[in-house]
Amino acid sequence: MKKFFEEFKEFINRGNVVDLAVAVVIGAAFTAIVNSVVSDLIMPIVGVVTGGIDFTDMKWTIPIGAGESSIAYGNFINAVIQFLIIAFVVFLIVKALNKAKGLTAKSKHDEDKKAPKCPYCLEEVAEGATRCPHCTAELPEPAKATVKAK
């Protein structure tokens, strides 16, 4: 029995299990936020655009013998619209995060490199240039960027 609990403890302490648990909790919280954005902010706008149509009441009634049955296709339409809106909102959020991440990575990369300069006029020249675009002097060797010391 002791070995069983040791194996269980080892399984729980693995990095991927803990990461998965964190991802599930954060995913649940994120789902609540996205659902709120869709139902409280975006669906009212969709309602205005569609003229206040409530899709949930739409159904196709099938008479069967003495009774009837219905196919509630309006709920399906609502679910599809909400899915598309949620997918679009998540796309926008991921796109914004990637752009922000790219901006920070780019600025760090730009800080690390120092643009090459012409030895004659001390103006910046493009990396690999053999002639200065400012003073037109021929450079002794192709211009190379230098890395800043930290």
mmCIF file of C-alpha atoms in Angstrom, residues 27-99:
data_model
loop_
_atom_site.group_PDB
_atom_site.id
_atom_site.type_symbol
_atom_site.label_atom_id
_atom_site.label_comp_id
_atom_site.label_asym_id
_atom_site.label_seq_id
_atom_site.Cartn_x
_atom_site.Cartn_y
_atom_site.Cartn_z
ATOM 1 C CA GLY A 27 -9.310 27.654 -18.935
ATOM 2 C CA ALA A 28 -12.451 27.477 -16.805
ATOM 3 C CA ALA A 29 -11.933 31.042 -15.576
ATOM 4 C CA PHE A 30 -11.206 32.244 -19.109
ATOM 5 C CA THR A 31 -14.365 30.497 -20.362
ATOM 6 C CA ALA A 32 -16.429 32.449 -17.853
ATOM 7 C CA ILE A 33 -14.883 35.726 -19.047
ATOM 8 C CA VAL A 34 -15.412 34.945 -22.739
ATOM 9 C CA ASN A 35 -18.995 33.770 -22.137
ATOM 10 C CA SER A 36 -19.698 37.029 -20.301
ATOM 11 C CA VAL A 37 -18.224 39.087 -23.155
ATOM 12 C CA VAL A 38 -20.372 37.198 -25.657
ATOM 13 C CA SER A 39 -23.662 37.146 -23.744
ATOM 14 C CA ASP A 40 -23.433 40.580 -22.081
ATOM 15 C CA LEU A 41 -21.624 42.688 -24.684
ATOM 16 C CA ILE A 42 -21.809 41.131 -28.132
ATOM 17 C CA MET A 43 -25.152 39.265 -28.268
ATOM 18 C CA PRO A 44 -27.166 42.453 -27.513
ATOM 19 C CA ILE A 45 -25.484 44.041 -30.545
ATOM 20 C CA VAL A 46 -26.334 40.948 -32.624
ATOM 21 C CA GLY A 47 -29.928 41.301 -31.399
ATOM 22 C CA VAL A 48 -30.047 44.914 -32.598
ATOM 23 C CA VAL A 49 -28.518 44.001 -35.972
ATOM 24 C CA THR A 50 -30.981 41.126 -36.518
ATOM 25 C CA GLY A 51 -33.958 43.263 -35.518
ATOM 26 C CA GLY A 52 -34.470 41.628 -32.129
ATOM 27 C CA ILE A 53 -35.011 38.131 -33.502
ATOM 28 C CA ASP A 54 -34.937 35.538 -30.736
ATOM 29 C CA PHE A 55 -33.672 32.345 -32.303
ATOM 30 C CA THR A 56 -34.473 30.218 -29.238
ATOM 31 C CA ASP A 57 -38.197 30.205 -30.085
ATOM 32 C CA MET A 58 -37.673 28.921 -33.629
ATOM 33 C CA LYS A 59 -38.705 25.309 -34.106
ATOM 34 C CA TRP A 60 -40.113 22.956 -36.678
ATOM 35 C CA THR A 61 -43.153 21.062 -35.460
ATOM 36 C CA ILE A 62 -43.759 17.523 -36.696
ATOM 37 C CA PRO A 63 -47.243 16.070 -36.143
ATOM 38 C CA ILE A 64 -46.940 12.468 -34.985
ATOM 39 C CA GLY A 65 -50.199 10.605 -34.457
ATOM 40 C CA ALA A 66 -52.241 12.254 -31.700
ATOM 41 C CA GLY A 67 -49.327 14.389 -30.461
ATOM 42 C CA GLU A 68 -46.576 16.415 -31.994
ATOM 43 C CA SER A 69 -42.844 16.676 -31.737
ATOM 44 C CA SER A 70 -40.618 19.608 -32.552
ATOM 45 C CA ILE A 71 -37.067 20.193 -33.687
ATOM 46 C CA ALA A 72 -35.707 23.315 -31.957
ATOM 47 C CA TYR A 73 -33.348 24.516 -34.667
ATOM 48 C CA GLY A 74 -33.290 28.010 -33.127
ATOM 49 C CA ASN A 75 -31.168 26.773 -30.221
ATOM 50 C CA PHE A 76 -28.718 25.324 -32.748
ATOM 51 C CA ILE A 77 -28.545 28.646 -34.610
ATOM 52 C CA ASN A 78 -27.903 30.429 -31.282
ATOM 53 C CA ALA A 79 -25.135 27.965 -30.407
ATOM 54 C CA VAL A 80 -23.477 28.402 -33.823
ATOM 55 C CA ILE A 81 -23.612 32.210 -33.554
ATOM 56 C CA GLN A 82 -22.169 32.116 -30.036
ATOM 57 C CA PHE A 83 -19.430 29.710 -31.136
ATOM 58 C CA LEU A 84 -18.423 31.964 -34.033
ATOM 59 C CA ILE A 85 -18.378 35.020 -31.782
ATOM 60 C CA ILE A 86 -16.374 33.233 -29.087
ATOM 61 C CA ALA A 87 -13.900 31.942 -31.678
ATOM 62 C CA PHE A 88 -13.519 35.466 -33.086
ATOM 63 C CA VAL A 89 -13.002 37.004 -29.619
ATOM 64 C CA VAL A 90 -10.395 34.373 -28.726
ATOM 65 C CA PHE A 91 -8.697 35.005 -32.096
ATOM 66 C CA LEU A 92 -8.509 38.741 -31.357
ATOM 67 C CA ILE A 93 -7.125 38.141 -27.859
ATOM 68 C CA VAL A 94 -4.465 35.692 -29.109
ATOM 69 C CA LYS A 95 -3.552 38.045 -31.951
ATOM 70 C CA ALA A 96 -3.140 40.962 -29.508
ATOM 71 C CA LEU A 97 -1.027 38.851 -27.148
ATOM 72 C CA ASN A 98 1.202 37.668 -30.014
ATOM 73 C CA LYS A 99 1.633 41.233 -31.218
#
